[in-house]
Amino acid sequence: MISIGIEGTAHSIGVGVIHGNNEKCKVLSNVIKIYKPKKGGIHPREAANHHAEYIADLISESVNKAKIDFKDVDIVSFSKGPGLGPCLRTAATAARALSLSLDKPIMGVNHCVAHLEIGRGTLNDCKDPVLLYTSGANTQVIAFAEGKYRVFGETLDIGIGNCLDKFGRTIGLNFPCGPKIEELALKGKKYLELPYSIKGMDIAFSGLLTAAEHYNKNGEKIEDICYSIQETTFAALTEVTERAMAHTEKDEVLLGGGVAANQRLQKMVNKMAIDRGAHSFVPSKDLCIDNGAMIAWLGLLMYNSGMRMSIEQSYIDQRFRTDMEDVSWRD
Ligand code: ATP
Ligand code: FE2
């Protein structure tokens, strides 16, 4: 079957086309446009305007790149949430228009679950992982347990990507700051003490952000601060992930979200996995970041498990929790 997926939870508007059965997903195309605010953080309305401007072209481009015809599409999927209301509404509206014009079923999916399923669908031997999902707005450790995807740990304040972007802005970097901080961190030598706040299985980043800003004001080297931020936050993320693996007795860990592109994070998680006799997996970068292909794939899995959604039911849910959906597509 062929599924087209529209992703639009935050900065990115993406459209992907996949071909799949219930086991494996083949990505035929995955195109994306990223809204970059000229200064400051993301403005939801402006991001939605950006998405509205590009969505029609992206849909055509994804179909052309996939070398299919619109009539080959079996199902239209979109990100139902969580995310920013105006952005979600823009993507959902496009999905409804496409579904109605092609006369094909529609399926709204959970964005966070899609990050996990795309790993299972595209990576050999990745069957039942604990997902460390680290993006701009989201930081969650997710795994399948008793019929649902459950959150075993998450941020209590901002996402790790936001933390990196906020610090980056204070030192004059442009969005996205994560990759530039990664480069600077490579040149850091001195570890500066930062708050390492894990509460139960959850993590907080804002105290660390304030402390890092103080170091900057006090003239510490930028490279050393970046290095220390990475070492501290990634160690905390790895610790929570390891505890979730121990608790659920799973021996696979999957990375997802934009921050998963970071080599230092990948290395730390991989070392933790090897130390406990487990395996770590990282999807290709285009499947780690927010993308339409993962939405297309989860929509197909849900549809094939017998789930259906009418146009009236295809509303968005800004606060769509990871554990709200009964996972009927796996046992
Ligand atoms: P959402 O939270 O809705 O999934 P998003 O649009 O913030 O959305 P992504 O596209 O998954 O998410 O990720 C963007 C984030 O990833 C930004 O915060 C960016 O700084 C960070 N990022 C990208 N590359 C790297 C890297 N190499 N190291 C660290 N962070 C990175
Ligand atoms: Fe995401």
PDB file of N, CA and C and ligand atoms in Angstrom, residues 7-12 32 34 42 82-84 111-112 115 133-139 159-165 174-183 230 234 256-263 265 285 288-291 294, ligand 1:
ATOM      1  N   GLU A   7       3.276  16.309   7.763  1.00  0.00           N
ATOM      2  CA  GLU A   7       3.739  16.644   9.114  1.00  0.00           C
ATOM      3  C   GLU A   7       3.760  18.157   9.263  1.00  0.00           C
ATOM      4  N   GLY A   8       3.161  18.658  10.349  1.00  0.00           N
ATOM      5  CA  GLY A   8       3.197  20.103  10.553  1.00  0.00           C
ATOM      6  C   GLY A   8       2.959  20.466  12.005  1.00  0.00           C
ATOM      7  N   THR A   9       3.770  19.909  12.920  1.00  0.00           N
ATOM      8  CA  THR A   9       3.525  20.188  14.337  1.00  0.00           C
ATOM      9  C   THR A   9       4.187  21.479  14.803  1.00  0.00           C
ATOM     10  N   ALA A  10       5.304  21.853  14.169  1.00  0.00           N
ATOM     11  CA  ALA A  10       6.042  23.028  14.666  1.00  0.00           C
ATOM     12  C   ALA A  10       6.737  23.759  13.526  1.00  0.00           C
ATOM     13  N   HIS A  11       8.076  23.818  13.564  1.00  0.00           N
ATOM     14  CA  HIS A  11       8.857  24.568  12.566  1.00  0.00           C
ATOM     15  C   HIS A  11       8.720  24.045  11.146  1.00  0.00           C
ATOM     16  N   SER A  12       8.526  22.723  11.039  1.00  0.00           N
ATOM     17  CA  SER A  12       8.671  22.105   9.721  1.00  0.00           C
ATOM     18  C   SER A  12       7.338  21.732   9.125  1.00  0.00           C
ATOM     19  N   ILE A  32      10.672  18.548   2.672  1.00  0.00           N
ATOM     20  CA  ILE A  32      10.444  19.360   3.870  1.00  0.00           C
ATOM     21  C   ILE A  32      10.828  20.813   3.617  1.00  0.00           C
ATOM     22  N   ILE A  34      11.555  24.210   6.197  1.00  0.00           N
ATOM     23  CA  ILE A  34      11.662  24.582   7.614  1.00  0.00           C
ATOM     24  C   ILE A  34      11.515  26.094   7.779  1.00  0.00           C
ATOM     25  N   ILE A  42       9.947  30.757  17.822  1.00  0.00           N
ATOM     26  CA  ILE A  42       8.936  30.484  16.801  1.00  0.00           C
ATOM     27  C   ILE A  42       7.625  31.195  17.151  1.00  0.00           C
ATOM     28  N   PRO A  82       1.080  15.944  19.311  1.00  0.00           N
ATOM     29  CA  PRO A  82       0.984  17.267  19.904  1.00  0.00           C
ATOM     30  C   PRO A  82       1.759  18.304  19.084  1.00  0.00           C
ATOM     31  N   GLY A  83       1.417  19.582  19.290  1.00  0.00           N
ATOM     32  CA  GLY A  83       2.128  20.620  18.572  1.00  0.00           C
ATOM     33  C   GLY A  83       1.415  21.952  18.710  1.00  0.00           C
ATOM     34  N   LEU A  84       1.811  22.874  17.855  1.00  0.00           N
ATOM     35  CA  LEU A  84       1.255  24.233  17.894  1.00  0.00           C
ATOM     36  C   LEU A  84      -0.040  24.270  17.085  1.00  0.00           C
ATOM     37  N   HIS A 111       2.330  12.304  16.701  1.00  0.00           N
ATOM     38  CA  HIS A 111       3.655  12.674  16.208  1.00  0.00           C
ATOM     39  C   HIS A 111       4.783  11.934  16.953  1.00  0.00           C
ATOM     40  N   CYS A 112       4.684  11.837  18.273  1.00  0.00           N
ATOM     41  CA  CYS A 112       5.762  11.220  19.062  1.00  0.00           C
ATOM     42  C   CYS A 112       5.854   9.720  18.773  1.00  0.00           C
ATOM     43  N   HIS A 115       7.688   8.980  15.569  1.00  0.00           N
ATOM     44  CA  HIS A 115       9.154   8.968  15.664  1.00  0.00           C
ATOM     45  C   HIS A 115       9.652   7.571  16.023  1.00  0.00           C
ATOM     46  N   TYR A 133      13.562  10.339  22.590  1.00  0.00           N
ATOM     47  CA  TYR A 133      13.074  11.312  21.614  1.00  0.00           C
ATOM     48  C   TYR A 133      13.483  12.709  22.059  1.00  0.00           C
ATOM     49  N   THR A 134      14.427  13.275  21.327  1.00  0.00           N
ATOM     50  CA  THR A 134      14.988  14.569  21.726  1.00  0.00           C
ATOM     51  C   THR A 134      14.873  15.538  20.558  1.00  0.00           C
ATOM     52  N   SER A 135      13.941  16.470  20.681  1.00  0.00           N
ATOM     53  CA  SER A 135      13.805  17.462  19.607  1.00  0.00           C
ATOM     54  C   SER A 135      13.762  18.844  20.223  1.00  0.00           C
ATOM     55  N   GLY A 136      13.262  19.823  19.450  1.00  0.00           N
ATOM     56  CA  GLY A 136      13.191  21.175  19.971  1.00  0.00           C
ATOM     57  C   GLY A 136      12.240  21.236  21.161  1.00  0.00           C
ATOM     58  N   ALA A 137      10.998  20.922  20.902  1.00  0.00           N
ATOM     59  CA  ALA A 137       9.969  21.078  21.928  1.00  0.00           C
ATOM     60  C   ALA A 137       9.819  19.856  22.822  1.00  0.00           C
ATOM     61  N   ASN A 138      10.228  18.705  22.339  1.00  0.00           N
ATOM     62  CA  ASN A 138       9.969  17.453  23.068  1.00  0.00           C
ATOM     63  C   ASN A 138      11.231  16.794  23.591  1.00  0.00           C
ATOM     64  N   THR A 139      11.114  16.245  24.780  1.00  0.00           N
ATOM     65  CA  THR A 139      12.143  15.367  25.306  1.00  0.00           C
ATOM     66  C   THR A 139      11.412  14.291  26.098  1.00  0.00           C
ATOM     67  N   GLY A 159      12.247  21.464  26.171  1.00  0.00           N
ATOM     68  CA  GLY A 159      12.903  20.372  25.460  1.00  0.00           C
ATOM     69  C   GLY A 159      14.398  20.625  25.375  1.00  0.00           C
ATOM     70  N   ILE A 160      15.179  19.558  25.208  1.00  0.00           N
ATOM     71  CA  ILE A 160      16.636  19.718  25.111  1.00  0.00           C
ATOM     72  C   ILE A 160      17.032  20.595  23.916  1.00  0.00           C
ATOM     73  N   GLY A 161      16.322  20.442  22.792  1.00  0.00           N
ATOM     74  CA  GLY A 161      16.631  21.264  21.609  1.00  0.00           C
ATOM     75  C   GLY A 161      16.401  22.741  21.900  1.00  0.00           C
ATOM     76  N   ASN A 162      15.291  23.037  22.581  1.00  0.00           N
ATOM     77  CA  ASN A 162      15.013  24.427  22.973  1.00  0.00           C
ATOM     78  C   ASN A 162      16.090  24.961  23.889  1.00  0.00           C
ATOM     79  N   CYS A 163      16.547  24.123  24.793  1.00  0.00           N
ATOM     80  CA  CYS A 163      17.602  24.523  25.734  1.00  0.00           C
ATOM     81  C   CYS A 163      18.857  24.916  24.943  1.00  0.00           C
ATOM     82  N   LEU A 164      19.232  24.075  23.967  1.00  0.00           N
ATOM     83  CA  LEU A 164      20.414  24.381  23.147  1.00  0.00           C
ATOM     84  C   LEU A 164      20.180  25.646  22.315  1.00  0.00           C
ATOM     85  N   ASP A 165      18.984  25.752  21.736  1.00  0.00           N
ATOM     86  CA  ASP A 165      18.682  26.923  20.890  1.00  0.00           C
ATOM     87  C   ASP A 165      18.666  28.210  21.709  1.00  0.00           C
ATOM     88  N   ASN A 174      22.564  31.549  15.141  1.00  0.00           N
ATOM     89  CA  ASN A 174      21.247  31.487  14.502  1.00  0.00           C
ATOM     90  C   ASN A 174      20.619  30.117  14.678  1.00  0.00           C
ATOM     91  N   PHE A 175      19.275  30.086  14.637  1.00  0.00           N
ATOM     92  CA  PHE A 175      18.533  28.827  14.707  1.00  0.00           C
ATOM     93  C   PHE A 175      18.811  27.990  13.452  1.00  0.00           C
ATOM     94  N   PRO A 176      18.966  26.680  13.510  1.00  0.00           N
ATOM     95  CA  PRO A 176      19.038  25.874  14.719  1.00  0.00           C
ATOM     96  C   PRO A 176      20.447  25.888  15.311  1.00  0.00           C
ATOM     97  N   CYS A 177      20.546  26.046  16.609  1.00  0.00           N
ATOM     98  CA  CYS A 177      21.848  26.240  17.248  1.00  0.00           C
ATOM     99  C   CYS A 177      22.539  24.920  17.618  1.00  0.00           C
ATOM    100  N   GLY A 178      21.747  23.837  17.711  1.00  0.00           N
ATOM    101  CA  GLY A 178      22.323  22.545  18.134  1.00  0.00           C
ATOM    102  C   GLY A 178      23.582  22.156  17.369  1.00  0.00           C
ATOM    103  N   PRO A 179      23.541  22.182  16.033  1.00  0.00           N
ATOM    104  CA  PRO A 179      24.727  21.754  15.277  1.00  0.00           C
ATOM    105  C   PRO A 179      25.947  22.647  15.541  1.00  0.00           C
ATOM    106  N   LYS A 180      25.702  23.966  15.744  1.00  0.00           N
ATOM    107  CA  LYS A 180      26.839  24.874  15.979  1.00  0.00           C
ATOM    108  C   LYS A 180      27.412  24.641  17.374  1.00  0.00           C
ATOM    109  N   ILE A 181      26.527  24.368  18.331  1.00  0.00           N
ATOM    110  CA  ILE A 181      27.000  24.067  19.690  1.00  0.00           C
ATOM    111  C   ILE A 181      27.818  22.767  19.672  1.00  0.00           C
ATOM    112  N   GLU A 182      27.379  21.816  18.870  1.00  0.00           N
ATOM    113  CA  GLU A 182      28.131  20.550  18.755  1.00  0.00           C
ATOM    114  C   GLU A 182      29.554  20.815  18.265  1.00  0.00           C
ATOM    115  N   GLU A 183      29.671  21.685  17.258  1.00  0.00           N
ATOM    116  CA  GLU A 183      31.005  22.004  16.721  1.00  0.00           C
ATOM    117  C   GLU A 183      31.880  22.697  17.754  1.00  0.00           C
ATOM    118  N   GLN A 230      26.666  19.992  26.791  1.00  0.00           N
ATOM    119  CA  GLN A 230      26.439  18.690  26.139  1.00  0.00           C
ATOM    120  C   GLN A 230      26.708  17.533  27.091  1.00  0.00           C
ATOM    121  N   PHE A 234      23.373  15.448  28.097  1.00  0.00           N
ATOM    122  CA  PHE A 234      23.328  14.138  27.428  1.00  0.00           C
ATOM    123  C   PHE A 234      23.514  13.002  28.432  1.00  0.00           C
ATOM    124  N   GLY A 256      15.635   9.485  18.286  1.00  0.00           N
ATOM    125  CA  GLY A 256      14.752  10.192  17.361  1.00  0.00           C
ATOM    126  C   GLY A 256      14.696  11.663  17.720  1.00  0.00           C
ATOM    127  N   GLY A 257      14.235  12.498  16.788  1.00  0.00           N
ATOM    128  CA  GLY A 257      14.198  13.945  17.018  1.00  0.00           C
ATOM    129  C   GLY A 257      15.474  14.588  16.508  1.00  0.00           C
ATOM    130  N   GLY A 258      15.414  15.906  16.290  1.00  0.00           N
ATOM    131  CA  GLY A 258      16.545  16.609  15.678  1.00  0.00           C
ATOM    132  C   GLY A 258      17.853  16.480  16.435  1.00  0.00           C
ATOM    133  N   VAL A 259      17.798  16.434  17.768  1.00  0.00           N
ATOM    134  CA  VAL A 259      19.030  16.393  18.568  1.00  0.00           C
ATOM    135  C   VAL A 259      19.732  15.034  18.428  1.00  0.00           C
ATOM    136  N   ALA A 260      19.000  14.034  17.946  1.00  0.00           N
ATOM    137  CA  ALA A 260      19.594  12.707  17.730  1.00  0.00           C
ATOM    138  C   ALA A 260      20.699  12.737  16.680  1.00  0.00           C
ATOM    139  N   ALA A 261      20.770  13.842  15.905  1.00  0.00           N
ATOM    140  CA  ALA A 261      21.850  13.963  14.920  1.00  0.00           C
ATOM    141  C   ALA A 261      23.192  14.204  15.608  1.00  0.00           C
ATOM    142  N   ASN A 262      23.156  14.544  16.888  1.00  0.00           N
ATOM    143  CA  ASN A 262      24.387  14.905  17.601  1.00  0.00           C
ATOM    144  C   ASN A 262      25.263  13.668  17.863  1.00  0.00           C
ATOM    145  N   GLN A 263      26.499  13.733  17.374  1.00  0.00           N
ATOM    146  CA  GLN A 263      27.405  12.578  17.477  1.00  0.00           C
ATOM    147  C   GLN A 263      27.754  12.241  18.922  1.00  0.00           C
ATOM    148  N   LEU A 265      25.857  12.679  21.582  1.00  0.00           N
ATOM    149  CA  LEU A 265      24.714  11.995  22.186  1.00  0.00           C
ATOM    150  C   LEU A 265      24.663  10.547  21.686  1.00  0.00           C
ATOM    151  N   LYS A 285      19.252  10.986   9.159  1.00  0.00           N
ATOM    152  CA  LYS A 285      18.870  12.303   9.691  1.00  0.00           C
ATOM    153  C   LYS A 285      17.482  12.743   9.202  1.00  0.00           C
ATOM    154  N   CYS A 288      15.008  11.265  11.385  1.00  0.00           N
ATOM    155  CA  CYS A 288      15.092  11.652  12.806  1.00  0.00           C
ATOM    156  C   CYS A 288      14.324  12.945  13.054  1.00  0.00           C
ATOM    157  N   ILE A 289      14.508  13.905  12.149  1.00  0.00           N
ATOM    158  CA  ILE A 289      13.827  15.187  12.332  1.00  0.00           C
ATOM    159  C   ILE A 289      12.342  15.023  12.008  1.00  0.00           C
ATOM    160  N   ASP A 290      11.559  16.053  12.251  1.00  0.00           N
ATOM    161  CA  ASP A 290      10.136  15.998  11.921  1.00  0.00           C
ATOM    162  C   ASP A 290      10.005  15.787  10.415  1.00  0.00           C
ATOM    163  N   ASN A 291       9.235  14.799  10.010  1.00  0.00           N
ATOM    164  CA  ASN A 291       9.139  14.495   8.576  1.00  0.00           C
ATOM    165  C   ASN A 291       7.834  13.814   8.239  1.00  0.00           C
ATOM    166  N   MET A 294       7.397   9.548   8.334  1.00  0.00           N
ATOM    167  CA  MET A 294       7.041   8.824   9.574  1.00  0.00           C
ATOM    168  C   MET A 294       5.536   8.913   9.839  1.00  0.00           C
TER     169      MET A 294
HETATM  170  P1  ATP B   1       9.222  18.822  17.624  1.00  0.00           P
HETATM  171  O1  ATP B   1       9.640  19.138  19.005  1.00  0.00           O
HETATM  172  O2  ATP B   1       7.833  19.210  17.322  1.00  0.00           O
HETATM  173  O3  ATP B   1       9.502  17.414  17.226  1.00  0.00           O
HETATM  174  P2  ATP B   1      11.228  20.511  16.217  1.00  0.00           P
HETATM  175  O4  ATP B   1      10.801  21.215  14.967  1.00  0.00           O
HETATM  176  O5  ATP B   1      11.813  21.347  17.272  1.00  0.00           O
HETATM  177  O6  ATP B   1      10.009  19.735  16.696  1.00  0.00           O
HETATM  178  P3  ATP B   1      13.288  18.677  15.104  1.00  0.00           P
HETATM  179  O7  ATP B   1      13.270  19.080  13.668  1.00  0.00           O
HETATM  180  O8  ATP B   1      13.157  17.237  15.422  1.00  0.00           O
HETATM  181  O9  ATP B   1      12.235  19.365  15.954  1.00  0.00           O
HETATM  182  O10 ATP B   1      14.637  19.206  15.779  1.00  0.00           O
HETATM  183  C1  ATP B   1      15.088  20.516  15.819  1.00  0.00           C
HETATM  184  C2  ATP B   1      16.037  20.665  16.995  1.00  0.00           C
HETATM  185  O11 ATP B   1      17.179  19.804  16.829  1.00  0.00           O
HETATM  186  C3  ATP B   1      16.573  22.071  17.159  1.00  0.00           C
HETATM  187  O12 ATP B   1      16.429  22.432  18.512  1.00  0.00           O
HETATM  188  C4  ATP B   1      18.067  21.927  16.785  1.00  0.00           C
HETATM  189  O13 ATP B   1      18.909  22.834  17.458  1.00  0.00           O
HETATM  190  C5  ATP B   1      18.363  20.504  17.195  1.00  0.00           C
HETATM  191  N1  ATP B   1      19.510  19.912  16.497  1.00  0.00           N
HETATM  192  C6  ATP B   1      19.665  19.680  15.169  1.00  0.00           C
HETATM  193  N2  ATP B   1      20.882  19.149  14.901  1.00  0.00           N
HETATM  194  C7  ATP B   1      21.528  19.044  16.115  1.00  0.00           C
HETATM  195  C8  ATP B   1      22.821  18.582  16.520  1.00  0.00           C
HETATM  196  N3  ATP B   1      23.726  18.130  15.664  1.00  0.00           N
HETATM  197  N4  ATP B   1      23.091  18.628  17.840  1.00  0.00           N
HETATM  198  C9  ATP B   1      22.204  19.079  18.736  1.00  0.00           C
HETATM  199  N5  ATP B   1      20.988  19.532  18.410  1.00  0.00           N
HETATM  200  C10 ATP B   1      20.647  19.520  17.123  1.00  0.00           C
END
